[in-house]
CSV table of C-alpha atoms and ligand atoms in Angstrom, one decimal:
chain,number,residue,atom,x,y,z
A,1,UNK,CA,8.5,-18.0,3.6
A,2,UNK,CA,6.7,-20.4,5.8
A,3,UNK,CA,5.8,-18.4,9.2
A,4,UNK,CA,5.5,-14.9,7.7
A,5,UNK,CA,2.6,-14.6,5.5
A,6,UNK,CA,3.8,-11.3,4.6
A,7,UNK,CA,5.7,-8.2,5.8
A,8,UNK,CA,5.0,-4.8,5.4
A,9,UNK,CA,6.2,-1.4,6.0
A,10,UNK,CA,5.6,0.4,9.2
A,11,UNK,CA,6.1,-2.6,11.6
A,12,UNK,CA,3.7,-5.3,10.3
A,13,UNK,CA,3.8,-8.9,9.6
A,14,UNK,CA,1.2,-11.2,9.0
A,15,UNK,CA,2.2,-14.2,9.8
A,16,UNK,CA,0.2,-18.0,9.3
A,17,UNK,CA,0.1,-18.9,13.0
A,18,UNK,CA,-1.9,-17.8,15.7
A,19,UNK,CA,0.7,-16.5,17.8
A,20,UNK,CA,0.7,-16.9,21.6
A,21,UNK,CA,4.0,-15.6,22.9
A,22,UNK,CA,5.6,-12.9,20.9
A,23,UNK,CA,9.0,-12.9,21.7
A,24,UNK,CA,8.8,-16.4,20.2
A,25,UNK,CA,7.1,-15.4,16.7
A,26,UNK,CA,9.1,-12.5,16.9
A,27,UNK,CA,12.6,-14.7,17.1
A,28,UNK,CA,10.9,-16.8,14.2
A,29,UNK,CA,10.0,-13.6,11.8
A,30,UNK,CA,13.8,-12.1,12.4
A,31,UNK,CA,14.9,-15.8,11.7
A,32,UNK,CA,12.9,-15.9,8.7
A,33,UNK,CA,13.6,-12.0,7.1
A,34,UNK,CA,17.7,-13.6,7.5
A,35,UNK,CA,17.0,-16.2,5.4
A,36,UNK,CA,15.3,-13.8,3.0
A,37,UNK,CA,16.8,-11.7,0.2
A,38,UNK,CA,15.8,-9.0,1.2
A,39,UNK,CA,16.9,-9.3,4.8
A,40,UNK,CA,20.0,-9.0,4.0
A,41,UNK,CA,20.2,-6.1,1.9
A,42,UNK,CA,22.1,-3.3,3.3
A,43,UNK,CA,19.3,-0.5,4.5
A,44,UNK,CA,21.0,2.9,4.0
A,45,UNK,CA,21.7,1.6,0.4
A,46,UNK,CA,18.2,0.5,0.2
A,47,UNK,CA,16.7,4.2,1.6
A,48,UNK,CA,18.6,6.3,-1.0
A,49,UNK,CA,18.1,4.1,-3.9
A,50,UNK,CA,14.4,4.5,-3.3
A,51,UNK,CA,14.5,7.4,-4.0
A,52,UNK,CA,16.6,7.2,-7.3
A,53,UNK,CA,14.1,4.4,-8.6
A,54,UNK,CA,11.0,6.8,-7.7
A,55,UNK,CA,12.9,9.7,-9.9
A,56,UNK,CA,13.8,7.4,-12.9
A,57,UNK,CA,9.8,5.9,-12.9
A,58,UNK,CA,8.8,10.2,-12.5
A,59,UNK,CA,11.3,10.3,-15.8
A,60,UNK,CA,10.2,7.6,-17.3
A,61,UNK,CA,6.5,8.9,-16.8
A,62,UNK,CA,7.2,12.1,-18.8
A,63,UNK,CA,9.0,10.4,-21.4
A,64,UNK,CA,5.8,8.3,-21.9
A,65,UNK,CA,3.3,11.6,-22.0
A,66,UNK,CA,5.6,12.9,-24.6
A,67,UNK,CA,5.3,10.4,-27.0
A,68,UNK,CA,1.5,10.6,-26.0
A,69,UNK,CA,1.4,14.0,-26.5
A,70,UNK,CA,3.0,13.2,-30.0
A,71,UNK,CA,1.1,10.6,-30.9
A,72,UNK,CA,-2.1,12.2,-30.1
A,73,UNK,CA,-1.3,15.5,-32.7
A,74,UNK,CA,0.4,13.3,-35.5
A,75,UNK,CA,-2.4,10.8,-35.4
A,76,UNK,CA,0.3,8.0,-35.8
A,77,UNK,CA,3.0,6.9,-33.9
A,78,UNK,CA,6.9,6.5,-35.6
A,79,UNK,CA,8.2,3.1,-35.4
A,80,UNK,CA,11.3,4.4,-33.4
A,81,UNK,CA,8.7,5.8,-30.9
A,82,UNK,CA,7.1,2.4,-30.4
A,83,UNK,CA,10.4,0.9,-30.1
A,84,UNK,CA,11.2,3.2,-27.0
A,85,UNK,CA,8.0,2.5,-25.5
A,86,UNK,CA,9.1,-1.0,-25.4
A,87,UNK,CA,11.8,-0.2,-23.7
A,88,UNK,CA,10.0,2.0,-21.4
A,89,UNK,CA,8.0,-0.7,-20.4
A,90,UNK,CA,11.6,-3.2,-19.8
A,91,UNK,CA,12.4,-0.5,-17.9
A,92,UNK,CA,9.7,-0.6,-15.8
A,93,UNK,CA,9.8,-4.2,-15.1
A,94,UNK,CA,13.3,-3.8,-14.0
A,95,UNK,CA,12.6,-1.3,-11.6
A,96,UNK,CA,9.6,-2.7,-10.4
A,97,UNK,CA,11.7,-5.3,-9.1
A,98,UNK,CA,14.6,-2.9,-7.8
A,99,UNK,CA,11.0,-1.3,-5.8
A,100,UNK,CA,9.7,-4.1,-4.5
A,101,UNK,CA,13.2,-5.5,-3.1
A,102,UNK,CA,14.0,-1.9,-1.2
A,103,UNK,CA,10.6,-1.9,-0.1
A,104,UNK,CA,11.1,-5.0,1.6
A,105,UNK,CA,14.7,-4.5,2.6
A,106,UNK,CA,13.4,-1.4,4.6
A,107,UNK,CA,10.4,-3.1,6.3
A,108,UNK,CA,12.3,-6.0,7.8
A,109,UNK,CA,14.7,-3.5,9.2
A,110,UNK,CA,11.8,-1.3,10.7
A,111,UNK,CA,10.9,-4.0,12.2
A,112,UNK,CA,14.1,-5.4,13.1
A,113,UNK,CA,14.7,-1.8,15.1
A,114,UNK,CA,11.0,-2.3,16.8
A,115,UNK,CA,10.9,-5.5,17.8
A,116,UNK,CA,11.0,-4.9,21.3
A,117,UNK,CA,7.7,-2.9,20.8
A,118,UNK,CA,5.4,-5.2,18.9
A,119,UNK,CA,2.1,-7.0,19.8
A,120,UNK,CA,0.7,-10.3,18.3
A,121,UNK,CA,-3.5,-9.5,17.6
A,122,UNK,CA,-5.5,-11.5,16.0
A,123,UNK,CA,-6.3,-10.6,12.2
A,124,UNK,CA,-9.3,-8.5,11.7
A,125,UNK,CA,-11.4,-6.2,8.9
A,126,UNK,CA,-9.6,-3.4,10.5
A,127,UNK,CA,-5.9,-5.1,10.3
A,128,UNK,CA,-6.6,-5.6,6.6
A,129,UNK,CA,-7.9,-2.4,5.9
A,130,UNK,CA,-5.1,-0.4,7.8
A,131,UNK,CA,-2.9,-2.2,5.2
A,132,UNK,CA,-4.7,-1.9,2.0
A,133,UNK,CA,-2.3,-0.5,-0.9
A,134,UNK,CA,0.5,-1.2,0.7
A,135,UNK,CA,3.1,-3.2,-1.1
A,136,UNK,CA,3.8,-6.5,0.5
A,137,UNK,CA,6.2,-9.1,0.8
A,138,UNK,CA,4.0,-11.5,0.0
A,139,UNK,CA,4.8,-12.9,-4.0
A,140,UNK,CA,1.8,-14.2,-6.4
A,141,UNK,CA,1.6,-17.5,-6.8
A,142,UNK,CA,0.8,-17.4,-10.3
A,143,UNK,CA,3.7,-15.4,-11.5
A,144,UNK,CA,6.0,-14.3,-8.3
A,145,UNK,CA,5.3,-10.4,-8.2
A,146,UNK,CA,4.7,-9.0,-5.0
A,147,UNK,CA,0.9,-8.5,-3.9
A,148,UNK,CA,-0.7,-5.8,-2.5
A,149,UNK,CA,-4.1,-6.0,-0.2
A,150,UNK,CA,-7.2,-4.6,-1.8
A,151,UNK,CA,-11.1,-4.2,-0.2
A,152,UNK,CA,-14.1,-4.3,-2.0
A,153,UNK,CA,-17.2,-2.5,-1.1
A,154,UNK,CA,-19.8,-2.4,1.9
A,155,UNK,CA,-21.7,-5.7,1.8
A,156,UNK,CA,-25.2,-5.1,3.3
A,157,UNK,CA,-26.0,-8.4,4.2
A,158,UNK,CA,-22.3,-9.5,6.2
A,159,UNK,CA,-22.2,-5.7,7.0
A,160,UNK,CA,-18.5,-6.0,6.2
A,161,UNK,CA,-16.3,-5.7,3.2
A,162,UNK,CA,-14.5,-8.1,1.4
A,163,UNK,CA,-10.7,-8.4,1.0
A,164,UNK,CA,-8.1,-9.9,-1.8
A,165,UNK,CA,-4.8,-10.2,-2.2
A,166,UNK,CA,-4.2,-8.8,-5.7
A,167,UNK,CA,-0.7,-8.8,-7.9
A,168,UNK,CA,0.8,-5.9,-8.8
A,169,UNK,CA,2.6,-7.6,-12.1
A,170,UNK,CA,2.3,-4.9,-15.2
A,171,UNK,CA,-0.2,-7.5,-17.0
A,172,UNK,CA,-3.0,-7.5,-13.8
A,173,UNK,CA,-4.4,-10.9,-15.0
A,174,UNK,CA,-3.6,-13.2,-12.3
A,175,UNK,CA,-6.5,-14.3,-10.5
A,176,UNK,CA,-6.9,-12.8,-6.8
A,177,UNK,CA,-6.6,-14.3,-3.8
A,178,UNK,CA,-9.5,-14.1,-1.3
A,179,UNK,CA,-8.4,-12.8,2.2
A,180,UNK,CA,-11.2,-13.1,5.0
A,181,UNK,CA,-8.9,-11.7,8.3
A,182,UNK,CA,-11.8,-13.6,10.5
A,183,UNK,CA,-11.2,-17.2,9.0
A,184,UNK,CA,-7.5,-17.5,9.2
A,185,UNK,CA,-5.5,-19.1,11.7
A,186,UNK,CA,-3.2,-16.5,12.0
A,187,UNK,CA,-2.1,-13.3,13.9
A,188,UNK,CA,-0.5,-9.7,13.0
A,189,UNK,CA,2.5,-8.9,14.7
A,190,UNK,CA,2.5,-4.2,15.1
A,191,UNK,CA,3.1,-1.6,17.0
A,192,UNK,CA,0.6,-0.9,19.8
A,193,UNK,CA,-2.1,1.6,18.2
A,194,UNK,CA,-5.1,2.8,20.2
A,195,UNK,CA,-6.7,2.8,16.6
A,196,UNK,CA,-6.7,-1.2,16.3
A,197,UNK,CA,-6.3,-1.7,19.6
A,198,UNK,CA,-9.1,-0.3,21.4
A,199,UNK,CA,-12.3,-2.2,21.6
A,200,UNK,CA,-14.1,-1.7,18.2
A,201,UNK,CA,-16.9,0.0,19.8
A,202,UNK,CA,-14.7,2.8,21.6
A,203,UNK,CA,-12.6,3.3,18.9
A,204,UNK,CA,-15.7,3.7,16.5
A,205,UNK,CA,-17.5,5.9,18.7
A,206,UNK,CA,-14.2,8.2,19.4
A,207,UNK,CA,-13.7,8.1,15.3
A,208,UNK,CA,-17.1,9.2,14.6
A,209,UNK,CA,-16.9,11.9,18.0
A,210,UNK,CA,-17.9,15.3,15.6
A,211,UNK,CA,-14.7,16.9,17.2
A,212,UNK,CA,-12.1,14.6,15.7
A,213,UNK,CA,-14.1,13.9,12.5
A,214,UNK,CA,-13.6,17.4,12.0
A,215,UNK,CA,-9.7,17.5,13.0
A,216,UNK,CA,-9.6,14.6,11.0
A,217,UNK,CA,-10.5,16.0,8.1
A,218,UNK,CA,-8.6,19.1,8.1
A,219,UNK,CA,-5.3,16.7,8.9
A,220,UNK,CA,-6.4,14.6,5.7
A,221,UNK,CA,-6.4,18.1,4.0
A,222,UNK,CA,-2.9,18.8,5.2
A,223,UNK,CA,-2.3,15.8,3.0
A,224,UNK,CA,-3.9,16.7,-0.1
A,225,UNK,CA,-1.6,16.5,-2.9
A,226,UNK,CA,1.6,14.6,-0.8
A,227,UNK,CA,3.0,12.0,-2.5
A,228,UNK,CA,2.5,8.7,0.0
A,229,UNK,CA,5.8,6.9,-1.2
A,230,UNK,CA,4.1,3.4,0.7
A,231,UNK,CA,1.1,3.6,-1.9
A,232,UNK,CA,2.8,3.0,-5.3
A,233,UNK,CA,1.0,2.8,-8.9
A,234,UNK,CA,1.8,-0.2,-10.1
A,235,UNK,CA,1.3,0.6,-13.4
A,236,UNK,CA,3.9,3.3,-13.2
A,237,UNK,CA,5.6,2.6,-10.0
A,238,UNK,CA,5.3,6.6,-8.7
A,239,UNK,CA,4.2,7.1,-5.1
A,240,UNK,CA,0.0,7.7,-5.6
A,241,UNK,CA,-1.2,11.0,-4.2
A,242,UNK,CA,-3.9,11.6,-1.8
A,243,UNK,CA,-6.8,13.9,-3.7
A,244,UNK,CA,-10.5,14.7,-3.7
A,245,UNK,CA,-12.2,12.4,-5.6
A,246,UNK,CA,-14.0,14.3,-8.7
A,247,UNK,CA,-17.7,13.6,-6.7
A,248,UNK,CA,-17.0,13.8,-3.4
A,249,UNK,CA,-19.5,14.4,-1.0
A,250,UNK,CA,-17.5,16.1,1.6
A,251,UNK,CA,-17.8,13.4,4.0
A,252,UNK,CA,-14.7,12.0,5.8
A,253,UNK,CA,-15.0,8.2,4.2
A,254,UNK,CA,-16.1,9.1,0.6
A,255,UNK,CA,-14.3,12.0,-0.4
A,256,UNK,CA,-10.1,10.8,-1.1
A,257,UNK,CA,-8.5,8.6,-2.8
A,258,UNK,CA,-5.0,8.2,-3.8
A,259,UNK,CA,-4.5,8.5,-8.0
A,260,UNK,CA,-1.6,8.5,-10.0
A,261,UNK,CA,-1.2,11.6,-12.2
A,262,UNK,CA,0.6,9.5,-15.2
A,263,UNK,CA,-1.1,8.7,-18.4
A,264,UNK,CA,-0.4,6.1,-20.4
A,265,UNK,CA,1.0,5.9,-24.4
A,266,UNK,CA,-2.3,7.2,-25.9
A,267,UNK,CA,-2.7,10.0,-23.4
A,268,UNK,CA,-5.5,8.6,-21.2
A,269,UNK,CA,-5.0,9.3,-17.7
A,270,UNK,CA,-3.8,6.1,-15.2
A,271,UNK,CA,-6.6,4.2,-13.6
A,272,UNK,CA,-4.8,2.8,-10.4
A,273,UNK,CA,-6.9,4.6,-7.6
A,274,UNK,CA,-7.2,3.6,-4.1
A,275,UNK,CA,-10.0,5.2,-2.6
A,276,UNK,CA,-9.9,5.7,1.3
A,277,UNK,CA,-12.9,4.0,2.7
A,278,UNK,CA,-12.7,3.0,6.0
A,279,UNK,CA,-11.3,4.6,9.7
A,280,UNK,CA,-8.2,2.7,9.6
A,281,UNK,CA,-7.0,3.7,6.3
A,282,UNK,CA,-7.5,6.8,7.4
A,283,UNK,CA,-5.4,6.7,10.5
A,284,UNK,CA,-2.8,4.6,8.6
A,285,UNK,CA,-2.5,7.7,5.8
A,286,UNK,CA,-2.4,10.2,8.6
A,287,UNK,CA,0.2,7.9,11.1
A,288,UNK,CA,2.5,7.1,7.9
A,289,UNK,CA,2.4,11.2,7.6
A,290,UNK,CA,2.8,12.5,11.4
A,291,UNK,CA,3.1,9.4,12.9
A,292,UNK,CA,0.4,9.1,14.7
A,293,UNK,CA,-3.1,8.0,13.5
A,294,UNK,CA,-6.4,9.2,14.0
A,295,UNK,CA,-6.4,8.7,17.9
A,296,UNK,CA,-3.2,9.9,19.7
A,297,UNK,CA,-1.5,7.0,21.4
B,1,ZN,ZN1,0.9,-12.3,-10.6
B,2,ZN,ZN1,-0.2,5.0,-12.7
Protein backbone atom coordinates (compact mmCIF):
# COMPACT_ATOMS: atom_id res chain seq x y z
CA UNK A 1 0.00 0.00 0.00
CA UNK A 2 1.49 3.31 -0.80
CA UNK A 3 -1.53 5.94 -0.94
CA UNK A 4 -3.96 4.21 1.39
CA UNK A 5 -2.69 4.35 4.89
CA UNK A 6 -5.45 2.15 5.80
CA UNK A 7 -9.03 1.16 5.01
CA UNK A 8 -11.69 0.48 7.08
CA UNK A 9 -15.20 -0.55 7.25
CA UNK A 10 -18.05 1.78 6.93
CA UNK A 11 -16.57 3.97 4.07
CA UNK A 12 -13.20 5.14 5.43
CA UNK A 13 -9.66 5.31 4.19
CA UNK A 14 -6.91 7.05 5.58
CA UNK A 15 -4.85 7.71 3.14
CA UNK A 16 -0.85 9.39 3.34
CA UNK A 17 -1.67 12.49 1.16
CA UNK A 18 -3.38 15.52 1.79
CA UNK A 19 -5.94 15.13 -0.74
CA UNK A 20 -7.18 18.07 -2.79
CA UNK A 21 -9.58 16.73 -5.41
CA UNK A 22 -11.38 13.59 -4.48
CA UNK A 23 -12.37 12.06 -7.53
CA UNK A 24 -8.59 11.85 -8.09
CA UNK A 25 -7.62 10.09 -4.62
CA UNK A 26 -10.71 8.28 -5.01
CA UNK A 27 -9.46 6.82 -8.67
CA UNK A 28 -6.06 6.17 -6.76
CA UNK A 29 -7.70 4.21 -3.56
CA UNK A 30 -9.96 1.98 -6.09
CA UNK A 31 -6.68 1.52 -8.11
CA UNK A 32 -4.88 0.58 -5.12
CA UNK A 33 -7.79 -1.95 -3.27
CA UNK A 34 -7.28 -3.86 -7.21
CA UNK A 35 -4.00 -4.38 -6.64
CA UNK A 36 -4.79 -5.71 -3.16
CA UNK A 37 -5.68 -9.14 -2.01
CA UNK A 38 -8.31 -8.45 -0.66
CA UNK A 39 -9.80 -6.33 -3.44
CA UNK A 40 -10.34 -8.96 -5.24
CA UNK A 41 -12.01 -11.28 -3.17
CA UNK A 42 -15.49 -12.02 -4.15
CA UNK A 43 -17.92 -10.05 -1.49
CA UNK A 44 -21.01 -12.24 -1.13
CA UNK A 45 -18.45 -15.12 -0.33
CA UNK A 46 -16.71 -12.79 1.94
CA UNK A 47 -20.27 -11.68 3.91
CA UNK A 48 -21.46 -15.29 4.59
CA UNK A 49 -18.16 -16.62 5.54
CA UNK A 50 -18.03 -13.97 8.18
CA UNK A 51 -20.26 -15.21 9.69
CA UNK A 52 -19.09 -18.89 9.67
CA UNK A 53 -15.60 -17.70 11.11
CA UNK A 54 -17.51 -15.72 14.01
CA UNK A 55 -19.49 -19.19 14.86
CA UNK A 56 -16.36 -21.46 14.78
CA UNK A 57 -14.21 -18.61 17.12
CA UNK A 58 -18.02 -18.65 19.51
CA UNK A 59 -17.14 -22.72 19.32
CA UNK A 60 -13.92 -22.51 19.82
CA UNK A 61 -14.55 -20.19 22.86
CA UNK A 62 -16.65 -22.85 24.64
CA UNK A 63 -14.43 -25.47 23.87
CA UNK A 64 -11.77 -23.35 25.71
CA UNK A 65 -14.09 -22.65 29.00
CA UNK A 66 -14.63 -26.32 29.12
CA UNK A 67 -11.31 -27.39 29.54
CA UNK A 68 -11.15 -24.31 31.96
CA UNK A 69 -13.96 -25.43 33.73
CA UNK A 70 -12.01 -28.82 33.97
CA UNK A 71 -8.99 -27.72 34.86
CA UNK A 72 -10.12 -25.46 37.49
CA UNK A 73 -12.13 -28.67 39.51
CA UNK A 74 -9.30 -31.33 38.74
CA UNK A 75 -6.58 -29.00 39.82
CA UNK A 76 -4.43 -30.23 36.80
CA UNK A 77 -4.80 -30.33 33.36
CA UNK A 78 -4.45 -33.92 31.06
CA UNK A 79 -1.77 -33.76 28.60
CA UNK A 80 -4.44 -34.52 25.83
CA UNK A 81 -6.19 -31.34 27.08
CA UNK A 82 -3.13 -29.22 26.61
CA UNK A 83 -2.51 -30.72 23.37
CA UNK A 84 -6.11 -29.40 22.16
CA UNK A 85 -5.45 -26.13 23.49
CA UNK A 86 -2.62 -25.97 21.16
CA UNK A 87 -4.65 -26.51 18.59
CA UNK A 88 -7.18 -24.20 19.65
CA UNK A 89 -4.83 -21.64 19.59
CA UNK A 90 -3.57 -22.77 15.54
CA UNK A 91 -6.94 -22.51 15.05
CA UNK A 92 -7.27 -19.22 16.04
CA UNK A 93 -4.37 -17.90 14.11
CA UNK A 94 -5.96 -19.39 11.05
CA UNK A 95 -9.00 -17.72 11.44
CA UNK A 96 -7.70 -14.68 12.50
CA UNK A 97 -6.35 -14.39 9.16
CA UNK A 98 -9.61 -15.72 7.32
CA UNK A 99 -11.16 -12.42 9.71
CA UNK A 100 -9.03 -10.00 8.88
CA UNK A 101 -9.07 -10.79 4.92
CA UNK A 102 -13.17 -10.70 4.90
CA UNK A 103 -13.00 -7.76 6.80
CA UNK A 104 -11.07 -6.10 4.34
CA UNK A 105 -12.65 -7.71 1.26
CA UNK A 106 -16.02 -6.14 2.56
CA UNK A 107 -14.63 -2.51 3.29
CA UNK A 108 -13.07 -2.00 -0.12
CA UNK A 109 -16.43 -3.02 -1.61
CA UNK A 110 -18.39 -0.57 0.72
CA UNK A 111 -16.52 1.77 -0.49
CA UNK A 112 -16.29 0.72 -3.86
CA UNK A 113 -20.43 1.01 -3.86
CA UNK A 114 -20.00 4.71 -2.11
CA UNK A 115 -17.55 6.28 -3.95
CA UNK A 116 -19.63 8.70 -5.55
CA UNK A 117 -20.54 9.88 -1.94
CA UNK A 118 -17.25 10.51 -0.17
CA UNK A 119 -15.44 13.59 1.16
CA UNK A 120 -11.59 14.10 1.62
CA UNK A 121 -11.18 16.04 5.40
CA UNK A 122 -8.36 16.50 6.90
CA UNK A 123 -7.38 13.97 9.84
CA UNK A 124 -8.41 15.00 13.29
CA UNK A 125 -8.84 13.62 17.19
CA UNK A 126 -12.35 13.15 16.16
CA UNK A 127 -11.45 11.12 12.78
CA UNK A 128 -9.29 8.86 14.94
CA UNK A 129 -11.56 8.36 17.67
CA UNK A 130 -14.71 7.62 15.42
CA UNK A 131 -12.42 4.67 14.24
CA UNK A 132 -10.94 3.35 17.36
CA UNK A 133 -11.40 -0.57 17.61
CA UNK A 134 -12.07 -1.04 14.37
CA UNK A 135 -10.01 -3.51 12.51
CA UNK A 136 -7.94 -2.03 9.80
CA UNK A 137 -6.20 -2.66 6.74
CA UNK A 138 -3.30 -1.36 7.88
CA UNK A 139 -0.54 -4.52 8.70
CA UNK A 140 2.25 -4.13 11.62
CA UNK A 141 5.39 -3.60 10.68
CA UNK A 142 6.94 -5.75 13.10
CA UNK A 143 5.07 -8.86 12.31
CA UNK A 144 2.32 -8.26 9.39
CA UNK A 145 -1.00 -8.61 11.44
CA UNK A 146 -3.48 -6.13 10.91
CA UNK A 147 -3.66 -3.09 13.41
CA UNK A 148 -6.40 -1.59 14.99
CA UNK A 149 -6.46 2.29 16.37
CA UNK A 150 -6.51 2.70 20.10
CA UNK A 151 -6.78 6.27 22.43
CA UNK A 152 -5.30 6.75 25.52
CA UNK A 153 -6.65 8.98 28.20
CA UNK A 154 -7.57 12.83 28.67
CA UNK A 155 -4.25 14.67 28.76
CA UNK A 156 -4.73 17.86 30.97
CA UNK A 157 -2.01 19.78 29.76
CA UNK A 158 -2.68 19.24 25.43
CA UNK A 159 -6.34 18.87 26.54
CA UNK A 160 -6.50 16.05 24.05
CA UNK A 161 -5.93 12.35 23.99
CA UNK A 162 -3.39 10.42 22.56
CA UNK A 163 -3.64 7.82 19.76
CA UNK A 164 -1.61 4.47 18.61
CA UNK A 165 -1.84 2.17 16.21
CA UNK A 166 -1.67 -1.18 18.09
CA UNK A 167 -1.46 -4.98 16.48
CA UNK A 168 -3.86 -7.24 17.05
CA UNK A 169 -1.33 -10.48 16.63
CA UNK A 170 -2.28 -13.21 19.60
CA UNK A 171 1.26 -12.38 21.34
CA UNK A 172 0.39 -8.26 21.78
CA UNK A 173 4.21 -7.52 22.07
CA UNK A 174 4.90 -5.40 19.17
CA UNK A 175 5.66 -2.11 19.98
CA UNK A 176 2.80 0.64 18.99
CA UNK A 177 2.87 3.02 16.67
CA UNK A 178 2.11 6.66 17.65
CA UNK A 179 -0.66 8.26 15.58
CA UNK A 180 -1.13 12.18 16.24
CA UNK A 181 -4.18 12.91 13.36
CA UNK A 182 -2.97 16.84 13.65
CA UNK A 183 0.81 16.12 12.46
CA UNK A 184 0.27 14.03 9.48
CA UNK A 185 0.19 15.03 6.02
CA UNK A 186 -2.66 13.25 5.21
CA UNK A 187 -6.52 13.21 4.74
CA UNK A 188 -9.58 10.78 5.42
CA UNK A 189 -11.65 9.97 2.59
CA UNK A 190 -15.92 9.21 4.32
CA UNK A 191 -19.22 9.66 3.96
CA UNK A 192 -20.54 13.16 4.80
CA UNK A 193 -21.46 13.06 8.70
CA UNK A 194 -22.87 16.13 10.47
CA UNK A 195 -20.99 14.50 13.46
CA UNK A 196 -17.36 15.17 11.93
CA UNK A 197 -18.39 17.49 9.75
CA UNK A 198 -19.84 20.30 11.55
CA UNK A 199 -17.65 22.82 13.05
CA UNK A 200 -16.30 21.26 16.38
CA UNK A 201 -17.91 23.81 18.37
CA UNK A 202 -21.61 23.19 16.94
CA UNK A 203 -21.32 19.76 17.00
CA UNK A 204 -19.99 19.77 20.67
CA UNK A 205 -22.58 22.06 21.82
CA UNK A 206 -25.48 20.04 19.91
CA UNK A 207 -23.77 16.68 21.59
CA UNK A 208 -23.75 18.00 24.95
CA UNK A 209 -27.67 19.76 24.27
CA UNK A 210 -29.47 17.85 27.54
CA UNK A 211 -32.17 16.70 25.01
CA UNK A 212 -29.99 14.46 22.85
CA UNK A 213 -27.64 13.49 25.68
CA UNK A 214 -30.52 11.96 26.98
CA UNK A 215 -31.83 10.30 23.63
CA UNK A 216 -28.43 9.38 23.32
CA UNK A 217 -28.21 7.47 26.08
CA UNK A 218 -31.36 5.58 25.85
CA UNK A 219 -30.20 4.72 21.98
CA UNK A 220 -26.81 3.44 23.54
CA UNK A 221 -29.12 1.34 25.91
CA UNK A 222 -30.91 -0.12 22.92
CA UNK A 223 -27.51 -1.44 22.35
CA UNK A 224 -26.57 -2.99 25.49
CA UNK A 225 -25.72 -6.45 25.12
CA UNK A 226 -25.54 -6.44 20.79
CA UNK A 227 -22.80 -8.00 19.53
CA UNK A 228 -20.87 -5.03 17.34
CA UNK A 229 -19.40 -7.62 14.66
CA UNK A 230 -16.74 -4.29 13.56
CA UNK A 231 -15.26 -4.38 17.21
CA UNK A 232 -13.62 -7.86 17.43
CA UNK A 233 -11.53 -9.41 20.47
CA UNK A 234 -8.52 -10.15 19.31
CA UNK A 235 -7.73 -12.44 21.62
CA UNK A 236 -10.68 -14.58 20.71
CA UNK A 237 -11.77 -13.09 17.51
CA UNK A 238 -15.77 -12.83 18.74
CA UNK A 239 -17.57 -9.53 17.94
CA UNK A 240 -17.09 -7.49 21.65
CA UNK A 241 -20.34 -6.35 23.16
CA UNK A 242 -21.40 -3.06 24.28
CA UNK A 243 -22.09 -3.21 28.38
CA UNK A 244 -22.04 -1.07 31.45
CA UNK A 245 -18.90 -0.91 32.81
CA UNK A 246 -18.85 -2.54 36.48
CA UNK A 247 -18.44 1.46 38.04
CA UNK A 248 -20.17 3.43 35.92
CA UNK A 249 -21.20 6.59 36.83
CA UNK A 250 -24.20 6.96 34.73
CA UNK A 251 -22.83 9.51 32.60
CA UNK A 252 -22.92 9.23 28.76
CA UNK A 253 -18.83 9.15 28.25
CA UNK A 254 -17.86 6.88 31.28
CA UNK A 255 -20.35 4.35 31.58
CA UNK A 256 -19.77 1.60 28.27
CA UNK A 257 -17.45 -0.29 27.01
CA UNK A 258 -17.35 -3.10 24.67
CA UNK A 259 -15.85 -6.61 26.53
CA UNK A 260 -15.63 -9.92 25.35
CA UNK A 261 -17.50 -12.50 27.47
CA UNK A 262 -14.72 -15.37 26.79
CA UNK A 263 -12.18 -16.55 29.39
CA UNK A 264 -9.22 -17.85 28.76
CA UNK A 265 -7.62 -21.74 29.61
CA UNK A 266 -7.50 -21.03 33.46
CA UNK A 267 -10.95 -19.65 33.61
CA UNK A 268 -10.14 -15.85 34.03
CA UNK A 269 -12.28 -13.70 32.20
CA UNK A 270 -10.82 -11.90 28.67
CA UNK A 271 -9.29 -8.48 29.23
CA UNK A 272 -9.79 -6.91 25.72
CA UNK A 273 -12.16 -3.97 26.60
CA UNK A 274 -12.69 -0.90 24.61
CA UNK A 275 -14.23 1.65 26.66
CA UNK A 276 -16.36 4.37 24.84
CA UNK A 277 -14.93 7.66 25.71
CA UNK A 278 -15.45 10.19 23.44
CA UNK A 279 -18.69 11.72 21.16
CA UNK A 280 -17.56 10.17 18.09
CA UNK A 281 -17.30 6.77 19.27
CA UNK A 282 -20.44 7.17 20.31
CA UNK A 283 -22.04 8.25 17.11
CA UNK A 284 -19.86 5.63 15.27
CA UNK A 285 -21.49 2.64 17.70
CA UNK A 286 -24.89 4.10 17.29
CA UNK A 287 -24.43 4.88 13.08
CA UNK A 288 -22.85 1.26 12.63
CA UNK A 289 -26.28 0.15 14.58
CA UNK A 290 -29.14 2.44 12.89
CA UNK A 291 -27.18 4.10 10.60
CA UNK A 292 -27.09 7.16 11.61
CA UNK A 293 -24.93 8.70 14.46
CA UNK A 294 -25.58 10.83 17.17
CA UNK A 295 -26.78 13.94 15.00
CA UNK A 296 -29.31 13.01 12.17
CA UNK A 297 -27.80 13.89 8.80
ZN1 LIG B 1 2.55 -7.18 15.19
ZN1 LIG C 1 -11.60 -12.00 24.31
Amino acid sequence: MGFIESLFSGVRVFVSELVTVVAKAVRVVLEEIDHSSFGRAATQLVQGATRKYFSTAQDLVDEERELAEKFVRDGRRSETDAERLQEIAAERETLRKQIDAAKASNAAQEFRENQDQVVAVAPSDDEASASIGIIASKTCPECGETMRIRQGGFNDKTKRRNFYWQCTSAKFSCPTIKLDPMKERASVIRKQDPNLDLSTPDRRAIWERKDVLVETASRLRNALGDDDSEIVCPAHLLPMKLLPRSQADGRLLTTYEYVCLAVDSEGRACQHRIPLETFPQVSEALRRREGQGIINS
